[in-house]
Short mmCIF file of C-alpha atoms and ligand atoms in Angstrom, two decimals:
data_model
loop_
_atom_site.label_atom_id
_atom_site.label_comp_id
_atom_site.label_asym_id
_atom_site.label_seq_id
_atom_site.Cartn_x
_atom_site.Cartn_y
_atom_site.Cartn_z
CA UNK R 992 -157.75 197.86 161.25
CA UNK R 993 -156.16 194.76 162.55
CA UNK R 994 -153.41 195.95 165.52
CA UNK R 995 -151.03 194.42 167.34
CA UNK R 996 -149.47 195.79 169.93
CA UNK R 997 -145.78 194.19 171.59
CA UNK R 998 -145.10 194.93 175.06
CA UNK R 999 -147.71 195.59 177.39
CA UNK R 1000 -146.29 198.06 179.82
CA UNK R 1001 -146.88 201.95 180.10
CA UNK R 1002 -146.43 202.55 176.22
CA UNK R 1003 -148.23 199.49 175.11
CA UNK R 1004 -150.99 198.88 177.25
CA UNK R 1005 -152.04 202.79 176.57
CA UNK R 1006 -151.60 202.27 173.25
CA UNK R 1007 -153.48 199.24 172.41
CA UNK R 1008 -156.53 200.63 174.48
CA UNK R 1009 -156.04 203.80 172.64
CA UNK R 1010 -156.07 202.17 169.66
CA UNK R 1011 -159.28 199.76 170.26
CA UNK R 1012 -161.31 203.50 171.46
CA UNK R 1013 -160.39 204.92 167.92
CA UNK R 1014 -162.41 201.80 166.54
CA UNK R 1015 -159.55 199.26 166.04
CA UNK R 1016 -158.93 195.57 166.62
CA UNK R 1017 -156.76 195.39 169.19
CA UNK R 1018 -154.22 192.40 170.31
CA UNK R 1019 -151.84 193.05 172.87
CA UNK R 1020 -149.38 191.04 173.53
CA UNK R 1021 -146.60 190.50 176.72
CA UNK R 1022 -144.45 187.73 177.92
CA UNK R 1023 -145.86 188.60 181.50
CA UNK R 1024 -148.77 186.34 182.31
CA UNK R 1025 -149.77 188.54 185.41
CA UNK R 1026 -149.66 191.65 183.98
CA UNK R 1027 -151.70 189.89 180.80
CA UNK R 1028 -154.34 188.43 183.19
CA UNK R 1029 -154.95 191.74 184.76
CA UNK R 1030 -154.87 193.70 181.05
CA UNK R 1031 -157.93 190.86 179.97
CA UNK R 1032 -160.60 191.36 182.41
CA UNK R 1033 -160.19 195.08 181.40
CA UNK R 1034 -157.86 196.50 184.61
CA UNK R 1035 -154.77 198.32 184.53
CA UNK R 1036 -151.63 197.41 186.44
CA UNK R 1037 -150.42 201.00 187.05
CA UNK R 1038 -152.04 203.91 187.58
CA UNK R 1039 -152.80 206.43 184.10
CA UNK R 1040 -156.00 208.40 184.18
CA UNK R 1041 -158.72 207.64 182.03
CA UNK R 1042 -157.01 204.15 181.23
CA UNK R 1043 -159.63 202.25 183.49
CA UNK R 1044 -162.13 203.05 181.80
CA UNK R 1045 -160.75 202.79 178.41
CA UNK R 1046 -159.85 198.98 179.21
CA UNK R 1047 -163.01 198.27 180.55
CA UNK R 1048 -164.89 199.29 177.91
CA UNK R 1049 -162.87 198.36 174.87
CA UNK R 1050 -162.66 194.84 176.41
CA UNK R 1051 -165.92 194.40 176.69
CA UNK R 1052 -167.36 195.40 173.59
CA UNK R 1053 -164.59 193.15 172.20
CA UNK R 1054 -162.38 195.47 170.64
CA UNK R 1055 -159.78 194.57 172.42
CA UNK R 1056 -158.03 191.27 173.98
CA UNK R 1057 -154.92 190.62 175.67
CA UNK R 1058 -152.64 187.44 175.35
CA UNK R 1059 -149.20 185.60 176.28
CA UNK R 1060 -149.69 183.17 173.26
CA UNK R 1061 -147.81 185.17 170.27
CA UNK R 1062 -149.70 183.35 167.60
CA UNK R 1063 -152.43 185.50 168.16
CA UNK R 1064 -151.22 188.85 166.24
CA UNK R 1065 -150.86 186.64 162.86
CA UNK R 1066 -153.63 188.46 161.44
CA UNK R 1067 -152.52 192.28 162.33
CA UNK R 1068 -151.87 194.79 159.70
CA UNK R 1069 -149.58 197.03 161.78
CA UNK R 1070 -147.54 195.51 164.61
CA UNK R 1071 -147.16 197.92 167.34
CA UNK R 1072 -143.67 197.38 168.85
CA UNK R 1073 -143.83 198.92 172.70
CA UNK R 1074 -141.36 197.57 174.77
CA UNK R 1075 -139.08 198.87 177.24
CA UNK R 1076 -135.85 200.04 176.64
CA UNK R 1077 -134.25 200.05 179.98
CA UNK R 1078 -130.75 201.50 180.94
CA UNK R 1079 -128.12 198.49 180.61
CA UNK R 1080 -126.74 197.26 184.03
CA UNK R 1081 -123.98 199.55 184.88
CA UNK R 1082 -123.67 201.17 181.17
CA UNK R 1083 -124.91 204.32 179.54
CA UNK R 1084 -126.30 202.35 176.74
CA UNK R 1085 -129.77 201.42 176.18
CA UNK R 1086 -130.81 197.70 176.77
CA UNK R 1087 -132.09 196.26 173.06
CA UNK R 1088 -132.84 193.21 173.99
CA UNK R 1089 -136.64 193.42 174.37
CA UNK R 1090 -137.01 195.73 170.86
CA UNK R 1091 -134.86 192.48 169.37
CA UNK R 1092 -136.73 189.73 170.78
CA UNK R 1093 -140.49 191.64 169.25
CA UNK R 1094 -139.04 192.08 166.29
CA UNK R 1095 -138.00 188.25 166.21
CA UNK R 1096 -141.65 187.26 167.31
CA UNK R 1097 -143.37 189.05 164.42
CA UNK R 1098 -141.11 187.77 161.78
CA UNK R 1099 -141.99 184.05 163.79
CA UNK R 1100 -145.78 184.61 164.04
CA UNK R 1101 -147.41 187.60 161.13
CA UNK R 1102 -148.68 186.30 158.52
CA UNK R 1103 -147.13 187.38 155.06
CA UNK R 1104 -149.06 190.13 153.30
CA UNK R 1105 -152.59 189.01 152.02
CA UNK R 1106 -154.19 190.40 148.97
CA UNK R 1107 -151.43 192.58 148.10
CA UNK R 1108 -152.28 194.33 151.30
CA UNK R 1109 -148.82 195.09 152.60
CA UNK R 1110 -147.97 194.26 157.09
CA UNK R 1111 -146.37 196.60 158.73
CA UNK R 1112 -143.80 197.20 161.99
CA UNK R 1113 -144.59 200.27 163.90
CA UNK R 1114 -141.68 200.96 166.30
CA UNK R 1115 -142.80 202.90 169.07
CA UNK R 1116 -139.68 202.32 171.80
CA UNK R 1117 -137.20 204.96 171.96
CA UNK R 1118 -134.42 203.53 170.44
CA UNK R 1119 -130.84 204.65 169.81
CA UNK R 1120 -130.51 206.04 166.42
CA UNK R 1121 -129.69 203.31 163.72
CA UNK R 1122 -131.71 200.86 164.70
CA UNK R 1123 -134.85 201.28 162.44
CA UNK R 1124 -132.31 200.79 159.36
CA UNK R 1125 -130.95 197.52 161.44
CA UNK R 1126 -134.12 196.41 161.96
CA UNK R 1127 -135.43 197.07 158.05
CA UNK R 1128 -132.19 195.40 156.62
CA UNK R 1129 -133.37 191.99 158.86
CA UNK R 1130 -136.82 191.89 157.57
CA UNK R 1131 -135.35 192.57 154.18
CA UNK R 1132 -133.06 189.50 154.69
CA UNK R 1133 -135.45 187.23 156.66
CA UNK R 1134 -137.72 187.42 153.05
CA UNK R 1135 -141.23 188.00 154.51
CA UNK R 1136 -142.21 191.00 152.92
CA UNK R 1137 -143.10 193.29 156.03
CA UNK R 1138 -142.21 196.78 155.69
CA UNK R 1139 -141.00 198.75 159.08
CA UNK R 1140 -141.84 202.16 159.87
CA UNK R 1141 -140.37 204.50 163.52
CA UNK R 1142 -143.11 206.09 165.12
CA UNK R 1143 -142.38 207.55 168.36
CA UNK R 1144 -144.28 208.23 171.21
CA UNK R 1145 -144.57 211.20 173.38
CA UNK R 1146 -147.14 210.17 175.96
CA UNK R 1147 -146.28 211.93 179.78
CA UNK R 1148 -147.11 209.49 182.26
CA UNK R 1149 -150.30 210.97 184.22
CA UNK R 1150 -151.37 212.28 180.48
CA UNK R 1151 -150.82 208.91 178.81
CA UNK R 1152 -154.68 208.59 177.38
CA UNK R 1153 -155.17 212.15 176.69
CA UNK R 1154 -151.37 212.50 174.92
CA UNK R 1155 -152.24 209.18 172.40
CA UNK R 1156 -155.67 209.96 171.28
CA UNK R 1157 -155.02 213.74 170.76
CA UNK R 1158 -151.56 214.09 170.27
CA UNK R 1159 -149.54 217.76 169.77
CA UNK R 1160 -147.96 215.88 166.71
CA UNK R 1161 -147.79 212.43 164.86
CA UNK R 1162 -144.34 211.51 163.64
CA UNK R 1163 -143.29 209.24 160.50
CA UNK R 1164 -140.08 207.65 160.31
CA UNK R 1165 -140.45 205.51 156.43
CA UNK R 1166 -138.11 203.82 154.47
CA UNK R 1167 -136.05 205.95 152.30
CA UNK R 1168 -137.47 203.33 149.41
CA UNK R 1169 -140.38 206.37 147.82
CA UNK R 1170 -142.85 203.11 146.84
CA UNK R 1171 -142.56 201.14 150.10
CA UNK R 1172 -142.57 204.51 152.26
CA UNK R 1173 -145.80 205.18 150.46
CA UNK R 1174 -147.11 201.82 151.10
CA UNK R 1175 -146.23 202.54 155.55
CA UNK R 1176 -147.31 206.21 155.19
CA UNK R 1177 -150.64 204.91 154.29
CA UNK R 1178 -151.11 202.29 156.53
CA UNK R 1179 -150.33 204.84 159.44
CA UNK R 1180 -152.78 207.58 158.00
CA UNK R 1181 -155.38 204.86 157.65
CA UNK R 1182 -154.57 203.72 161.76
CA UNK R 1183 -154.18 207.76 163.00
CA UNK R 1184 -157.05 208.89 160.56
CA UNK R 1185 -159.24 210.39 163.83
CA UNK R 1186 -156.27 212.31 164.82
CA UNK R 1187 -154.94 213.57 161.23
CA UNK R 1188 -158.85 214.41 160.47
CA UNK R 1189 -158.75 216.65 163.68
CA UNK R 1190 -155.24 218.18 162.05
CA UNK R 1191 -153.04 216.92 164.04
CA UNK R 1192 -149.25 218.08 162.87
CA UNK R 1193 -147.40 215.40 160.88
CA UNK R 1194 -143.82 215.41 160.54
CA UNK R 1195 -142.65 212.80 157.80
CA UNK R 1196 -139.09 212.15 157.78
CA UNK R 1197 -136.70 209.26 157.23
CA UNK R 1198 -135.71 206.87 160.19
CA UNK R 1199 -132.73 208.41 161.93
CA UNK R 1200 -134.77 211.71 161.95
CA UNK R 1201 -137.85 209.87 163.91
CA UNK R 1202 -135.39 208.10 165.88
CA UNK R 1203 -133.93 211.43 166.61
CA UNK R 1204 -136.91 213.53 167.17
CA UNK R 1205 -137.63 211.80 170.83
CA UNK R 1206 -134.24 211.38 172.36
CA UNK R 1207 -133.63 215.15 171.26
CA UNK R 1208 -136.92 216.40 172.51
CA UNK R 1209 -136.13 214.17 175.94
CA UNK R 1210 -133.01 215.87 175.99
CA UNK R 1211 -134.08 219.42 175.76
CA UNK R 1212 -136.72 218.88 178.30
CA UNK R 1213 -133.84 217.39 180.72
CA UNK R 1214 -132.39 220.43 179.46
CA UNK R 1215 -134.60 222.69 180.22
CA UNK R 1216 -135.33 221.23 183.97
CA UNK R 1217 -131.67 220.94 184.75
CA UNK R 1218 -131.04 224.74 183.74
CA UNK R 1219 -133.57 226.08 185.62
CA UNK R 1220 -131.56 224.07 188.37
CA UNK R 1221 -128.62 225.62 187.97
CA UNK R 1222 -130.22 229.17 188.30
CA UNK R 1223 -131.79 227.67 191.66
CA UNK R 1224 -127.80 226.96 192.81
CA UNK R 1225 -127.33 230.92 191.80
CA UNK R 1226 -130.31 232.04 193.26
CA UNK R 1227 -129.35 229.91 196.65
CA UNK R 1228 -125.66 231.54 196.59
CA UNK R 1229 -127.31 235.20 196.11
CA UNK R 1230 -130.80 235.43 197.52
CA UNK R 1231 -132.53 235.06 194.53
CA UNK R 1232 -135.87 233.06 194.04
CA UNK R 1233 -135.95 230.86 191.45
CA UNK R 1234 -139.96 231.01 191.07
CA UNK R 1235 -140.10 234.55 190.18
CA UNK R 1236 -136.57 234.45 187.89
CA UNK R 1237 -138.41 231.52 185.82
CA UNK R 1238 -141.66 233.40 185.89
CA UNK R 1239 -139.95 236.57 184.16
CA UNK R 1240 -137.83 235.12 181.37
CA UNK R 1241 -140.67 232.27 181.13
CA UNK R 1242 -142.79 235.54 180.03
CA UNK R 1243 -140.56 235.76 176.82
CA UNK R 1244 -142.15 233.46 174.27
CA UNK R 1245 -139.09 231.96 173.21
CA UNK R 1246 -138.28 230.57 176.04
CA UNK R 1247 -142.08 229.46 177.57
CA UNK R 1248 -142.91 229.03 180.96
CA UNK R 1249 -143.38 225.06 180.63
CA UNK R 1250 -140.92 222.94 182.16
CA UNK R 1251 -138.77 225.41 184.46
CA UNK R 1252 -139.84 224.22 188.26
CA UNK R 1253 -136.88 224.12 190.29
CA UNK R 1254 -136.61 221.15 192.47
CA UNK R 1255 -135.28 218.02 193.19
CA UNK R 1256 -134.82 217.20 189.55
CA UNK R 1257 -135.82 214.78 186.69
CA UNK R 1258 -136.35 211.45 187.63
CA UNK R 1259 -138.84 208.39 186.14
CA UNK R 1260 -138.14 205.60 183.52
CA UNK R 1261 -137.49 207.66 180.60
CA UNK R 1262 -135.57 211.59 180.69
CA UNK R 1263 -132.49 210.00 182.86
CA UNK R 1264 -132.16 206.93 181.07
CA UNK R 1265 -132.95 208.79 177.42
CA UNK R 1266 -129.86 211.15 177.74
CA UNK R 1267 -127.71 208.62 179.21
CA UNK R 1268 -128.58 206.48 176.34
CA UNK R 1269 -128.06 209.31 173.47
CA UNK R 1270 -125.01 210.15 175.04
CA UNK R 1271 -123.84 206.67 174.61
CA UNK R 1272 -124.99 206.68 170.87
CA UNK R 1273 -123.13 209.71 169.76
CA UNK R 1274 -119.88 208.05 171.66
CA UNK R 1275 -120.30 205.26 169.14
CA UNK R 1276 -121.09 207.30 166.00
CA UNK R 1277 -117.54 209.22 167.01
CA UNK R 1278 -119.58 212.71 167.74
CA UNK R 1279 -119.65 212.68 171.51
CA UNK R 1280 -118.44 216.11 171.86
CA UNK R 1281 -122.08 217.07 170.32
CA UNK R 1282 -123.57 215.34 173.28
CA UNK R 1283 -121.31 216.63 176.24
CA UNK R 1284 -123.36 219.10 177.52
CA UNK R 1285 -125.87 216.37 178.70
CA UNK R 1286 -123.48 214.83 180.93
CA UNK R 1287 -123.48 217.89 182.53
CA UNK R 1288 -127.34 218.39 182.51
CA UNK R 1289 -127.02 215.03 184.30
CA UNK R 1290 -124.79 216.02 186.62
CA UNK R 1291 -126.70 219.46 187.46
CA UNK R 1292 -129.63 216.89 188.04
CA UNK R 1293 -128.15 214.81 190.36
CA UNK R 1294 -126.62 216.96 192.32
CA UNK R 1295 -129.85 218.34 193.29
CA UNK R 1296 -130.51 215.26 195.28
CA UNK R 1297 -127.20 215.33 197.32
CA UNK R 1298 -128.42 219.53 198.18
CA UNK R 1299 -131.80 218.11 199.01
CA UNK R 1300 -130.33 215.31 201.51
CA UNK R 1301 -127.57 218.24 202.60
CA UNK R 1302 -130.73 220.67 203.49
CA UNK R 1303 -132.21 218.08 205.37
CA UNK R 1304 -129.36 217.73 207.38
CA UNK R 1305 -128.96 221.40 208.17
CA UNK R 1306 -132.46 221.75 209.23
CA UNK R 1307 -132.02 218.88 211.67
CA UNK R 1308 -129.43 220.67 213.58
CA UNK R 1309 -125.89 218.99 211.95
CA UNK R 1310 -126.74 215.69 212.05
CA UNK R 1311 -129.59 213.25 210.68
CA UNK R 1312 -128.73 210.40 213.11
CA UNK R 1313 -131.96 209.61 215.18
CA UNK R 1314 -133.89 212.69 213.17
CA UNK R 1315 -137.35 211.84 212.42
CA UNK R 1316 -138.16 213.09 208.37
CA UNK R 1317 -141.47 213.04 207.12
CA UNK R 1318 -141.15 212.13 202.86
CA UNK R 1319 -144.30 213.09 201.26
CA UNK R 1320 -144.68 211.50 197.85
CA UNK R 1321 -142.24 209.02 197.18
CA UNK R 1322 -143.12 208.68 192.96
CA UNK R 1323 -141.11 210.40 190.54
CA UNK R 1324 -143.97 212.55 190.00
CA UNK R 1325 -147.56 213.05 191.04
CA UNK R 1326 -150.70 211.39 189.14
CA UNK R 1327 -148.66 208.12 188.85
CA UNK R 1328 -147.23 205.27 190.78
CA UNK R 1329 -143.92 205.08 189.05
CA UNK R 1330 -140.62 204.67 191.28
CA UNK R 1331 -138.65 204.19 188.51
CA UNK R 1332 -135.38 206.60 189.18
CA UNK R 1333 -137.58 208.08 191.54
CA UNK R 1334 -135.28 211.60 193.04
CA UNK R 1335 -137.82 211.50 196.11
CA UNK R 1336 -136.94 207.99 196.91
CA UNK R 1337 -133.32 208.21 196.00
CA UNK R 1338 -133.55 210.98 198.61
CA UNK R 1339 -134.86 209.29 200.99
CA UNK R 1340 -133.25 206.28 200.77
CA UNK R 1341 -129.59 208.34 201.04
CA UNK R 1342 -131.54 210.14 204.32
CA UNK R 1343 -131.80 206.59 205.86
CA UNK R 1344 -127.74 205.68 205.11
CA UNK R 1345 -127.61 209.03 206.96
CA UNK R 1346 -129.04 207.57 210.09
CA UNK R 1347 -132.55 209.41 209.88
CA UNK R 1348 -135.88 207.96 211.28
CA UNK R 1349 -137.68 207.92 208.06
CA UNK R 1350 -141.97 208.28 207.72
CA UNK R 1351 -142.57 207.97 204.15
CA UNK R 1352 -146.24 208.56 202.40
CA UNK R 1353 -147.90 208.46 199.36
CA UNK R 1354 -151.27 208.26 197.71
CA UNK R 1355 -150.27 205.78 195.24
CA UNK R 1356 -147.24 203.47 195.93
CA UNK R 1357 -147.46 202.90 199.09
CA UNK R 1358 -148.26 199.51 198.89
CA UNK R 1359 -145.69 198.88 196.22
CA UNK R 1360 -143.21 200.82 198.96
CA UNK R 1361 -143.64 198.29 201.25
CA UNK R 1362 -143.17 194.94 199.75
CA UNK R 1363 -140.39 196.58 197.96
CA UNK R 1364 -138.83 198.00 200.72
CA UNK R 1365 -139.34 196.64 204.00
CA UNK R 1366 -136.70 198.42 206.02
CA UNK R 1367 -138.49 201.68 205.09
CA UNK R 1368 -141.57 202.63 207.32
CA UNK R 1369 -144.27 203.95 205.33
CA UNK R 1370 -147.72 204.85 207.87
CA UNK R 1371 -151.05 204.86 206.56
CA UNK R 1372 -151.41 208.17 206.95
CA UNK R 1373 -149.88 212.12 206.96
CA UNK R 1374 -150.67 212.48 210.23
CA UNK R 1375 -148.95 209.63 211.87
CA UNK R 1376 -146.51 210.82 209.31
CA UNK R 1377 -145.65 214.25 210.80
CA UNK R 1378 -146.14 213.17 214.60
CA UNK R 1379 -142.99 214.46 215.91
CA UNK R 1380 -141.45 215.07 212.77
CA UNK R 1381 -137.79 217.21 213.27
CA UNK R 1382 -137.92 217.73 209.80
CA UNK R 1383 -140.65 217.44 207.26
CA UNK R 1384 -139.86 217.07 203.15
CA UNK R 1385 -142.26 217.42 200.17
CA UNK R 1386 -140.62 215.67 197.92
CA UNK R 1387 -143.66 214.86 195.00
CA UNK R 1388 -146.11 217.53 194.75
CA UNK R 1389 -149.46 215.19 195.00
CA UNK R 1390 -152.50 218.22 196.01
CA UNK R 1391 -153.01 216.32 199.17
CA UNK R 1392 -149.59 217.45 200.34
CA UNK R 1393 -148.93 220.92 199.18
CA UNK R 1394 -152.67 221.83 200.12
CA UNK R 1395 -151.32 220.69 203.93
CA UNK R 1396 -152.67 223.90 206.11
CA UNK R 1397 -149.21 224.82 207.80
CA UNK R 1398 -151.19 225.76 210.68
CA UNK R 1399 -153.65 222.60 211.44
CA UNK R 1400 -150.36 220.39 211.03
CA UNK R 1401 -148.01 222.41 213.28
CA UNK R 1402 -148.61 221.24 216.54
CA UNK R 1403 -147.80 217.49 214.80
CA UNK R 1404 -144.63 218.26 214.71
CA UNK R 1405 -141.58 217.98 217.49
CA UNK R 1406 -139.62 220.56 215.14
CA UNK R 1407 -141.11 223.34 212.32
CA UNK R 1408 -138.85 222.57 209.60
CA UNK R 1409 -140.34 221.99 206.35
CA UNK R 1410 -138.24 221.25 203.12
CA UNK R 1411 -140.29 222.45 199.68
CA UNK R 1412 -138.17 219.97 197.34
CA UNK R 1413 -140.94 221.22 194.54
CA UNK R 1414 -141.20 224.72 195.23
CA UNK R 1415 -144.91 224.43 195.54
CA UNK R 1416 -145.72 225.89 199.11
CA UNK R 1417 -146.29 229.67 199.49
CA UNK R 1418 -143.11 230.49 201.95
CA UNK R 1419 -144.87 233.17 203.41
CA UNK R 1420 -147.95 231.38 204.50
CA UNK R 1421 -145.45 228.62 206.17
CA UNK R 1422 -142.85 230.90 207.57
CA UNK R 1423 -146.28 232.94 208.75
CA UNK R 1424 -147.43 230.06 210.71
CA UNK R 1425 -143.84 229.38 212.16
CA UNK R 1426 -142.11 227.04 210.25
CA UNK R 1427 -138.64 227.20 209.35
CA UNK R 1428 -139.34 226.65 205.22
CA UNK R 1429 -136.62 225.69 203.35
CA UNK R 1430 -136.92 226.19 199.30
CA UNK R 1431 -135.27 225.18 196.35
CA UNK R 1432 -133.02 228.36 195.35
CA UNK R 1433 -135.96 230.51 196.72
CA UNK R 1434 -133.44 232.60 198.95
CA UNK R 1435 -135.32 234.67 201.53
CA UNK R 1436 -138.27 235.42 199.70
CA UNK R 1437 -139.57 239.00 200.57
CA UNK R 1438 -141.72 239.90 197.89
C1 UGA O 2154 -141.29 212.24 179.61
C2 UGA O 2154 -141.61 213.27 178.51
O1 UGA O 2154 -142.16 214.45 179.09
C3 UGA O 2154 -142.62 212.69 177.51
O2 UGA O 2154 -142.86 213.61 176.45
C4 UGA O 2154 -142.04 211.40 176.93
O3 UGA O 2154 -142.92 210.79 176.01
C5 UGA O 2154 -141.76 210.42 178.07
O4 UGA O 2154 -140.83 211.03 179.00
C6 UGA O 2154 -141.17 209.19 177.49
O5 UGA O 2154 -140.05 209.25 176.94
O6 UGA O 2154 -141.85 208.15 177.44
P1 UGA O 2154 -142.54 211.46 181.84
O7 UGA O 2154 -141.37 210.53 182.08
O8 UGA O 2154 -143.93 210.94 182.04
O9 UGA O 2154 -142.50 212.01 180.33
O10 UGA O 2154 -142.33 212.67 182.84
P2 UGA O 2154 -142.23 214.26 182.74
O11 UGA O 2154 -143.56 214.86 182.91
O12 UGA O 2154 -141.43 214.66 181.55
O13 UGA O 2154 -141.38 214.56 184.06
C7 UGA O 2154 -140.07 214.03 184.18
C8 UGA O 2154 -139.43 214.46 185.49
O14 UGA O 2154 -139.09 215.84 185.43
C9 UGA O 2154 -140.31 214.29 186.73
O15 UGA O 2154 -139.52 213.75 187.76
C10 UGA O 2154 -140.75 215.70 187.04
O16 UGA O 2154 -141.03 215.89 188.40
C11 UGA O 2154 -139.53 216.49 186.61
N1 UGA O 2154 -139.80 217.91 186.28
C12 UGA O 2154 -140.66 218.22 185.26
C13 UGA O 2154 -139.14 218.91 186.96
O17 UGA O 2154 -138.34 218.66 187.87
N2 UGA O 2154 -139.39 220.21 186.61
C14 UGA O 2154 -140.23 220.55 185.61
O18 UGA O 2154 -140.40 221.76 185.35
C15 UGA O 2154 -140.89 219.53 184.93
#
């Protein structure tokens, strides 16, 4: 099939080389003539893996291109709408302008149905609820025949390849019109048919339903993370460890064991600024109250920071001022180079208003780090990291850090005191090799 895909950033740019491996012809298109430049000679401008090599290939056997000039997706049958939607400056709310601004460029540039052959609009953003219908009721009035269907993406960053070409489901928002729903429904199957052949789950429902489907599963995740928290705070004020308490009830298969590590909390360009955004939505719909407990799951979530930046404190003795901290991993996450809402560098950067002597690291950002932050010192490596460290902080759990031998790196440091923001290190092995470790509601850990 004929794609095009709008928005060239972690959604799209996985997307349309996703697409182009399953055998399509791919256009992407992005206003950013860097990022476009970079896309077209077949390399990535973050880091996914697999995505390299997807790009590379794809590009050159011609399957897919990349482009600035908008004309170029007339001839797509399904335009792929992948832009951001950021959180607005200072709001709750979700910034629409991007979503607006594709949807105006496809009405400018598609070409009108050939053949009978209907064109369709895939959104893939997250979007607040409503805005399929808003969209479908301007393409209705604008005249040109192109039918809109919500299709929502639930690629992790780190996973991004693997979670688009085999998916744990495929959902349909369609038109609540039976003939035209028919007409999108089998324009998708036709673009997913590797994935639906390998029986991939399909959920077909009506827009506010797929528009639905991703903030709420967003939200439960936060959920999930930000509970799991909050049995941290009672396993700090009791002795508890929060490892073993999520290991138990994880046991039970209702609840799972996925998606309950205590830490430092959610961070990254999408769970923050998801519930933020719903909870902005159901303030305008007039149901709000539905939505209050994620104000608190936001509030559980942040407040792990400020315990984070308060532990670092107490481990230096009362006072950061002049205390050398050692940050390792400054993404939101490991396997990616996303700083977006980044807890480890919100931590940090509240550490440095504190009056510490920061020594940040990272495998992958770095370099971004530095030109982004220039009053932050980031060494080249761990070591010159944790030279005479007071206190030392794992803040993203890349392998190179939490595979650290407590031993080999103690004599590095001026003081043993090692914060687990992750819960990844074995406290025994550290407080073995005489550190003073530090958990994340892990109390004294004696079994
Ligand atoms: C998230 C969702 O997991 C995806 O399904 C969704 O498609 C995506 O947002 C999106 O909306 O585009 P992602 O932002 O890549 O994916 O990150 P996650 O893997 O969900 O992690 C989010 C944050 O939660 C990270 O900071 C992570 O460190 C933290 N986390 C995760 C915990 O603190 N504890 C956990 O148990 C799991």
């Amino acid at each position: 099939m004929r794609i095009s895909v709008i928005g060239c950033g972690y959604l799209g740019a996985v997307h349309a080389a996703c697409m182009a491996e399953l055998g399509h012809d791919v256009v992407g298109l992005d206003v950013d003539e860097k990022k476009i430049a970079k896309l077209s000679q077949g390399l990535p401008t973050f880091i996914e893996a697999g995505l390299p090599e997807l790009l590379e290939k794809n590009v050159r056997e011609g399957r897919l291109r990349f482009t600035t000039d908008a004309s170029q997706i007339a001839e797509a049958q399904i335009h792929f709408i992948g832009v951001g939607t950021p959180q607005l400056q200072g709001r709750l709310g979700a910034d629409m302008s991007y979503v607006n601004q594709a949807v105006d460029t496809i009405l400018e540039h598609a070409n009108p149905p050939q053949e009978g052959k209907p064109v369709l609009i895939a959104g893939k953003s997250t979007v607040p609820v409503g805005t399929a219908q808003a969209i479908a009721e301007r393409l209705t009035t604008s005249g040109r025949n192109i039918i809109l269907a919500w299709n929502p993406e639930f690629l992790r960053e780190g996973y991004a390849v693997k979670d688009t070409l085999t998916p744990d489901r495929i959902v349909y928002g369609l038109p609540d019109n039976q003939e035209i729903g028919a007409q999108a429904k089998a324009l998708l199957d036709e673009c997913y048919a590797t994935q639906l052949a390998a029986d991939t789950p399909l959920v077909v429902a009506n827009y506010p339903t797929a528009e639905l489907v991703k903030v709420a599963a967003n939200s439960f995740l936060a959920t999930k993370i930000s509970f799991i928290n909050a049995m941290a705070e009672l396993c700090d004020a009791t002795g508890g460890d929060v490892t073993r308490l999520a290991e138990a009830i994880g046991h039970d298969e209702r609840i799972g064991n996925k998606f309950l590590q205590a830490g430092i909390g959610f961070g990254g360009g999408c769970l923050p600024k998801d519930i933020r955004a719903f909870m902005a939505r159901a303030g305008e719909l007039g149901v709000d109250q539905a939505l209050t407990f994620l104000r608190e799951v936001d509030t559980i979530n942040l407040r792990r920071r400020d315990h984070a930046v308060n532990l670092a404190e107490e481990a230096a003795g009362g006072r950061l001022v002049g205390k050398k901290v050692a940050v390792l991993g400054i993404t939101f996450k490991p396997d990616t180079d996303d700083l977006r809402d980044s807890p480890a560098l919100d931590i940090a950067s509240r550490l440095w208003a504190r009056g510490a002597e920061l020594a940040i690291v990272d495998p992958a950002a770095a370099e971004t780090l530095r030109e982004r932050r220039p009053d932050l010192t980031v060494p080249d490596t761990v070591e010159e990291a944790l030279q005479d460290a007071d206190v030392v902080m794992i803040l993203t759990p890349w392998k190179e850090y939490t595979q650290l031998d407590p031993t080999t790196i103690l004599p590095l440091v001026a003081t043993p005191n090692i914060i687990d923001g992750r819960n990844v290190l074995n406290p025994k092995d550290w407080a073995d090799a005489g550190w003073n470790y530090y958990g994340m509601g892990r109390g004294v850990p004696t079994w």
